[in-house]
CSV table of C-alpha atoms in Angstrom, one decimal:
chain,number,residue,atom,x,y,z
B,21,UNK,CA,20.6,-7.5,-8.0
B,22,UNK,CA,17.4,-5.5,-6.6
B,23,UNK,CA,15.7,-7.6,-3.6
B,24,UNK,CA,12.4,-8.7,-4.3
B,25,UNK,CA,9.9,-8.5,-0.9
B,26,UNK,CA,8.2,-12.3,-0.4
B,27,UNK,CA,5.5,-11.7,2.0
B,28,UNK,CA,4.8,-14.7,4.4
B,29,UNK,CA,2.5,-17.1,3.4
B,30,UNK,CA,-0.5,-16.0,5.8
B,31,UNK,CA,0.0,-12.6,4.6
B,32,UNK,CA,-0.3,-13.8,1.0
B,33,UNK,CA,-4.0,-14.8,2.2
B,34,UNK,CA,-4.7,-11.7,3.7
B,35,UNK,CA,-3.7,-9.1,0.9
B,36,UNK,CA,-5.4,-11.4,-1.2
B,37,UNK,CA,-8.8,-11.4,0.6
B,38,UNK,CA,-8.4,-7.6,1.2
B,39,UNK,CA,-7.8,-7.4,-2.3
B,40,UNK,CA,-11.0,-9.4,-3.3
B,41,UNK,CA,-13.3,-7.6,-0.5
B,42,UNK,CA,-12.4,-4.0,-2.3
B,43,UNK,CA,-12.6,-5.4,-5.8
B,44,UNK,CA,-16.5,-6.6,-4.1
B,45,UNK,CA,-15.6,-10.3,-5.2
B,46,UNK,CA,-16.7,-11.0,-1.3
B,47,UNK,CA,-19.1,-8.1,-1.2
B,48,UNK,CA,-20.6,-7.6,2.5
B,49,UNK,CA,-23.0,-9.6,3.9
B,50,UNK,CA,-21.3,-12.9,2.4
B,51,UNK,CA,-19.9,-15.6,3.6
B,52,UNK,CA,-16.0,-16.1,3.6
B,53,UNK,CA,-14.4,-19.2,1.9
B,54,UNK,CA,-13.7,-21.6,4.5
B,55,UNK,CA,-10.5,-22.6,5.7
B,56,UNK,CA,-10.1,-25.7,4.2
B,57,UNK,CA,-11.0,-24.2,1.0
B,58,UNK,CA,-8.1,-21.5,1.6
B,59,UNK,CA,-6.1,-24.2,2.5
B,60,UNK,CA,-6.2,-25.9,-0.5
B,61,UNK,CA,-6.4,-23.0,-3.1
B,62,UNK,CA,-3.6,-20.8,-1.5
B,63,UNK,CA,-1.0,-24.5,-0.3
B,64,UNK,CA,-0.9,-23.9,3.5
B,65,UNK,CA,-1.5,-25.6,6.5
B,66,UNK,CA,-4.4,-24.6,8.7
B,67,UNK,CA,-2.6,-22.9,11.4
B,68,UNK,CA,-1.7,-20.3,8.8
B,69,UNK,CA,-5.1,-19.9,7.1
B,70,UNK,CA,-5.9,-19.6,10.4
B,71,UNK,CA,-3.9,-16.7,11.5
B,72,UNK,CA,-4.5,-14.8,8.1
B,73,UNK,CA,-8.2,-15.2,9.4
B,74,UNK,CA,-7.7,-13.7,12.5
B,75,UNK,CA,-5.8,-11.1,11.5
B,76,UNK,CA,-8.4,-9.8,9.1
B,77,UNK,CA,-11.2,-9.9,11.8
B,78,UNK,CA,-8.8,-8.0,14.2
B,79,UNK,CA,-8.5,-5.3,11.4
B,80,UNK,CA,-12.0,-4.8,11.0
B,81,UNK,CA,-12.1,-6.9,7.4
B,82,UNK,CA,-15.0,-10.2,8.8
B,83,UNK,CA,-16.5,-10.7,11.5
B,84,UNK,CA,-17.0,-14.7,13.3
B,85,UNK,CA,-19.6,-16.8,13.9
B,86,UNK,CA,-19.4,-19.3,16.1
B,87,UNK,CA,-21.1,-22.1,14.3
B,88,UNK,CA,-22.2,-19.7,11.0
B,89,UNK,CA,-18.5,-18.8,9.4
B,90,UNK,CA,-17.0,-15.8,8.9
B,91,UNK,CA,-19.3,-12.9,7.5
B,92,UNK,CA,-17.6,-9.8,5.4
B,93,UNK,CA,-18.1,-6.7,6.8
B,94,UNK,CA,-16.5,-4.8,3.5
B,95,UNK,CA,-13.4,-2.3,3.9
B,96,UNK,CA,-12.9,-0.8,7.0
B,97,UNK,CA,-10.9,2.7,5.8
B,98,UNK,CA,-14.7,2.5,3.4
B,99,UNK,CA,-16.5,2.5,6.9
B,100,UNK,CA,-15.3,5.9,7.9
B,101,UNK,CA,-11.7,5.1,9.6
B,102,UNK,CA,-9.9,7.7,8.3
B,103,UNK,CA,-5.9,7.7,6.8
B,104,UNK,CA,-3.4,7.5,9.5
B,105,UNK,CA,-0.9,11.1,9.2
B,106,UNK,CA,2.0,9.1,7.3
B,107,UNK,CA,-0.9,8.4,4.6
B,108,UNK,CA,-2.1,11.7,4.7
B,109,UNK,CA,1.6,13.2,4.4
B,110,UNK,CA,2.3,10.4,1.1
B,111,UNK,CA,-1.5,11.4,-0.3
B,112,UNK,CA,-1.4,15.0,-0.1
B,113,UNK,CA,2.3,16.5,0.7
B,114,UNK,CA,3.1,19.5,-1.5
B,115,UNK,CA,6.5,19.3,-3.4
B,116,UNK,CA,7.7,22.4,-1.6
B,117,UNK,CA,10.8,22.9,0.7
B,118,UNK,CA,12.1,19.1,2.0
B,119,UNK,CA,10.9,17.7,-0.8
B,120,UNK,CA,12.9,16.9,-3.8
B,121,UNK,CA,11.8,14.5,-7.5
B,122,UNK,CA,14.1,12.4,-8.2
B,123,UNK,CA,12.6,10.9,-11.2
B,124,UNK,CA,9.2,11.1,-13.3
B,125,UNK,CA,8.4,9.5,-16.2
B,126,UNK,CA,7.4,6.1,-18.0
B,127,UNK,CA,8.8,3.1,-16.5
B,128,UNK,CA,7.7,-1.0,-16.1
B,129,UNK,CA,5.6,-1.7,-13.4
B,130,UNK,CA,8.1,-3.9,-10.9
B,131,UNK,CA,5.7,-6.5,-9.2
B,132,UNK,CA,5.1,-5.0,-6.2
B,133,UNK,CA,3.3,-1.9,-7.8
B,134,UNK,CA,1.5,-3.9,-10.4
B,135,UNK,CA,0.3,-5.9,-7.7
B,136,UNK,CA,-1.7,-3.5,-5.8
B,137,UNK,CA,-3.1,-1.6,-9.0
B,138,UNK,CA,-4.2,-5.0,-10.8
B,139,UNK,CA,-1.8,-5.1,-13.3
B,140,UNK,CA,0.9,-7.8,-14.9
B,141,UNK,CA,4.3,-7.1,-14.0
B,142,UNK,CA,5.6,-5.0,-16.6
B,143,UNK,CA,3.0,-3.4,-17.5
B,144,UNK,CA,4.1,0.4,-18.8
B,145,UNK,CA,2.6,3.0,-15.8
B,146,UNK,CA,3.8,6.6,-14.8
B,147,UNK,CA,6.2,6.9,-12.0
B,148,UNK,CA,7.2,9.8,-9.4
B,149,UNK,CA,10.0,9.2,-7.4
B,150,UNK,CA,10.5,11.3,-4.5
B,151,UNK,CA,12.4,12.3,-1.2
B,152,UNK,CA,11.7,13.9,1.6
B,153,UNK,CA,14.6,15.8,3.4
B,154,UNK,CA,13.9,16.9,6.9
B,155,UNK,CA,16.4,19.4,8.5
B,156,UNK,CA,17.5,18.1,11.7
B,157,UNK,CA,17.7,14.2,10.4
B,158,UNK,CA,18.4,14.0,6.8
B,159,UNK,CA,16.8,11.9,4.6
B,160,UNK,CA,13.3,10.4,6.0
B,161,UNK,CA,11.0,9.0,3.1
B,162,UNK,CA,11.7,7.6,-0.6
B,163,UNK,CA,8.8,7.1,-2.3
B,164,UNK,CA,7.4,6.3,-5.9
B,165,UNK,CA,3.9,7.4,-7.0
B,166,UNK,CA,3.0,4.5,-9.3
B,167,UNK,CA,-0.3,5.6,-11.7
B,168,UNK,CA,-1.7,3.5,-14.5
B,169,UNK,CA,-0.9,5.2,-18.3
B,170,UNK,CA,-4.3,6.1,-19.3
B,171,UNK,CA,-5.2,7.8,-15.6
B,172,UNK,CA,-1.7,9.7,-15.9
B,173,UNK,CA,-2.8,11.2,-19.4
B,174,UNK,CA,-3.6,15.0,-19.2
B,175,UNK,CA,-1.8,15.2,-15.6
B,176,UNK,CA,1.9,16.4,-14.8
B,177,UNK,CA,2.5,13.3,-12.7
B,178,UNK,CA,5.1,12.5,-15.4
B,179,UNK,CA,6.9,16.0,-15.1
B,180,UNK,CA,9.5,16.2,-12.8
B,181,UNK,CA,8.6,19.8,-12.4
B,182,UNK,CA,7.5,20.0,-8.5
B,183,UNK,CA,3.5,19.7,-8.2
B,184,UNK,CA,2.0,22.7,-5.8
B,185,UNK,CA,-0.4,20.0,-4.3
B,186,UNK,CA,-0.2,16.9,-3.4
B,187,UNK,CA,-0.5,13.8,-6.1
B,188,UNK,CA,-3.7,12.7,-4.8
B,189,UNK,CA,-5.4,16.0,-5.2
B,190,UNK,CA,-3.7,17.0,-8.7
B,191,UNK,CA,-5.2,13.6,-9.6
B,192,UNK,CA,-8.7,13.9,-9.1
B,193,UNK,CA,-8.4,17.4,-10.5
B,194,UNK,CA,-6.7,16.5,-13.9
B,195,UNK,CA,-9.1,13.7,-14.5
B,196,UNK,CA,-12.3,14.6,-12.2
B,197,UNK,CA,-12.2,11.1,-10.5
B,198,UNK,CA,-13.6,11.0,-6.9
B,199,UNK,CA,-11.7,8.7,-4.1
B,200,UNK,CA,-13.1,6.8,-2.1
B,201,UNK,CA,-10.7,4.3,0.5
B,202,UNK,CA,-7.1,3.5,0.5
B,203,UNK,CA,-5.4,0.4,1.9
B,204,UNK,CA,-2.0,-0.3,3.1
B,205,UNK,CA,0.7,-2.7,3.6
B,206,UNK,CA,3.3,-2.2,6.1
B,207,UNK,CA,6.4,-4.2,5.9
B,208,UNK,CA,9.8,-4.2,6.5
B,209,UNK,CA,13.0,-5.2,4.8
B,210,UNK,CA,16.9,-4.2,4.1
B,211,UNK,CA,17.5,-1.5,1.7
B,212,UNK,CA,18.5,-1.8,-1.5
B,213,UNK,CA,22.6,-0.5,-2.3
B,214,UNK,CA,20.9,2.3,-4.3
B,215,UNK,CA,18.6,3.2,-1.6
B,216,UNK,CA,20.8,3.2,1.3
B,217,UNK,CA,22.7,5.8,-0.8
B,218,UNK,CA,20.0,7.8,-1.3
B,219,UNK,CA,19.0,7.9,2.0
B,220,UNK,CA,22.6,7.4,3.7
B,221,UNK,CA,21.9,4.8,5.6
B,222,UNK,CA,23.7,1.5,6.0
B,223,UNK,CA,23.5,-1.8,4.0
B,224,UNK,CA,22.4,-3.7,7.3
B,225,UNK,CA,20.0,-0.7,8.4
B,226,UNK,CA,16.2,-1.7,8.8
B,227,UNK,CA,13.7,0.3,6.1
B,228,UNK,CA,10.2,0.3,6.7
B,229,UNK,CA,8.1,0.0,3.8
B,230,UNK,CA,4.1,0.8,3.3
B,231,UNK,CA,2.4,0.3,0.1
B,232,UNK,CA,-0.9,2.5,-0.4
B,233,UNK,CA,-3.3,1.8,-3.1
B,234,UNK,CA,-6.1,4.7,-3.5
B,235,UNK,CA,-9.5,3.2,-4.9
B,236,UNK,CA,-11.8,5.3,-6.9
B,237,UNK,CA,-16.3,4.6,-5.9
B,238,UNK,CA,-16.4,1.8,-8.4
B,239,UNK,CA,-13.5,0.4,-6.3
B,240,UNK,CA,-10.6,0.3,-9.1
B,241,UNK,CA,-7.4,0.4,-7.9
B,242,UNK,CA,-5.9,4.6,-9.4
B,243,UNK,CA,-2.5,4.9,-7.7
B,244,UNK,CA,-0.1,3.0,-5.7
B,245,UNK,CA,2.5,4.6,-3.9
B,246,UNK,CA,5.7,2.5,-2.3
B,247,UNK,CA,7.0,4.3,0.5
B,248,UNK,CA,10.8,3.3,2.0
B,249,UNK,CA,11.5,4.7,5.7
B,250,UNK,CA,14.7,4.3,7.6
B,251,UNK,CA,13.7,2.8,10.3
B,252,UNK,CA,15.4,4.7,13.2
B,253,UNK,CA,14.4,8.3,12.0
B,254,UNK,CA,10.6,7.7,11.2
B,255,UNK,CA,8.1,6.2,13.6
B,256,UNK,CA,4.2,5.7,12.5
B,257,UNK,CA,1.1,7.5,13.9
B,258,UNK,CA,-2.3,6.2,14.3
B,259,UNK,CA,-5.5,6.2,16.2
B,260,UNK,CA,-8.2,4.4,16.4
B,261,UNK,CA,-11.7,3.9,18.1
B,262,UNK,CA,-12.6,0.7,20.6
B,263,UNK,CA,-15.7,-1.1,21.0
């Protein structure tokens, strides 16, 4: 049976605010739902609308006012922050030497995809699925490019013939769309029986997981892509500005 990822409860709140903030449901310069009103349209207690709160502020999503709310300050990746290297590597890696297609085609949409590209689960998209071999460890990233049908029409994304550039660029170029932020979800989880084959691992071994979602300037959701690391042979890069 494949293993279906339940975020926790206050994370529920946060993709869905994140999700709503891009979309510009809670366009900047407005005023957040309050808590209570979280509270009552998402079932939690306050200590966990509370943390799914502070969590966004940390990460650059509203700002607090003591007294005045919480104020949305719009997409921070949209303010200039700009993608970690493990985004850039899933965005733009050629399909050259270490990197192999498993699978491209049609398929259903499993939830988790649909999800981030606004879409019912089922929903008929175009699918890449691909690993990424380094020489000295093995196996180090399984991923699957998830694109909506009618954005995949006139590209190769559904050809399991290697692409020269990366998915992200062959993208923009088939259909002329311009990017403009991505977001991400890192998680982690046990692998799957069919995964831990594919990237010979055990059962029991840990598998980090980040879900990026690239958003076109009128802030619709163009691909997903669902990235599974073995936890001991990939560690994630970032940096980031203070004050």
């Amino acid at each position: 049976m494949p293993i279906e990822f339940h975020p926790p409860k206050y994370a529920v709140i946060v993709n869905a605010v994140q999700e709503r903030i891009a979309a510009g449901i809670y366009p900047p310069g407005s005023t957040l739902p309050s808590e209570a009103a979280l509270m009552k349209e998402f079932s939690v207690s306050r200590p966990t609308a509370v943390r799914a709160l502070d969590l966004l502020r940390q990460q650059g999503w509203i700002d607090a006012h003591q007294g005045r709310g919480r104020t949305v300050l719009g997409s921070p990746a949209a303010r200039g922050r700009s993608a970690p290297p493990y985004a850039d590597d899933a965005l733009g890696l050629p399909e050259s030497a270490g990197v192999r297609v498993l699978s491209a085609g049609p398929l259903l949409a499993p939830p988790r995809a649909a999800a981030a590209l606004g879409l019912s689960a089922g929903t008929p998209v175009i699918a890449r699925r691909r690993l990424v071999v380094h020489d000295e460890a093995g196996p180090v990233e399984l991923s699957t490019v998830y694109v909506p049908v009618e954005l995949a029409t006139g590209t190769r994304l559904g050809d399991p013939a290697p692409l020269t550039g990366g998915v992200l660029a062959h993208l923009g170029q088939a259909r002329g769309l311009v990017f403009d932020h991505g977001t991400q979800r890192i998680s982690a989880r046990i692998p799957t029986t069919e995964e831990a084959d594919i990237l010979g691992i055990g059962r029991r071994d840990c598998l980090i997981t980040v879900l990026l979602t690239v958003y076109d300037r009128a802030v619709n959701p163009c691909l997903a892509i669902d990235t599974a690391m073995p936890a001991t042979r990939r560690e994630l890069d970032d940096a980031f500005t203070l004050g």
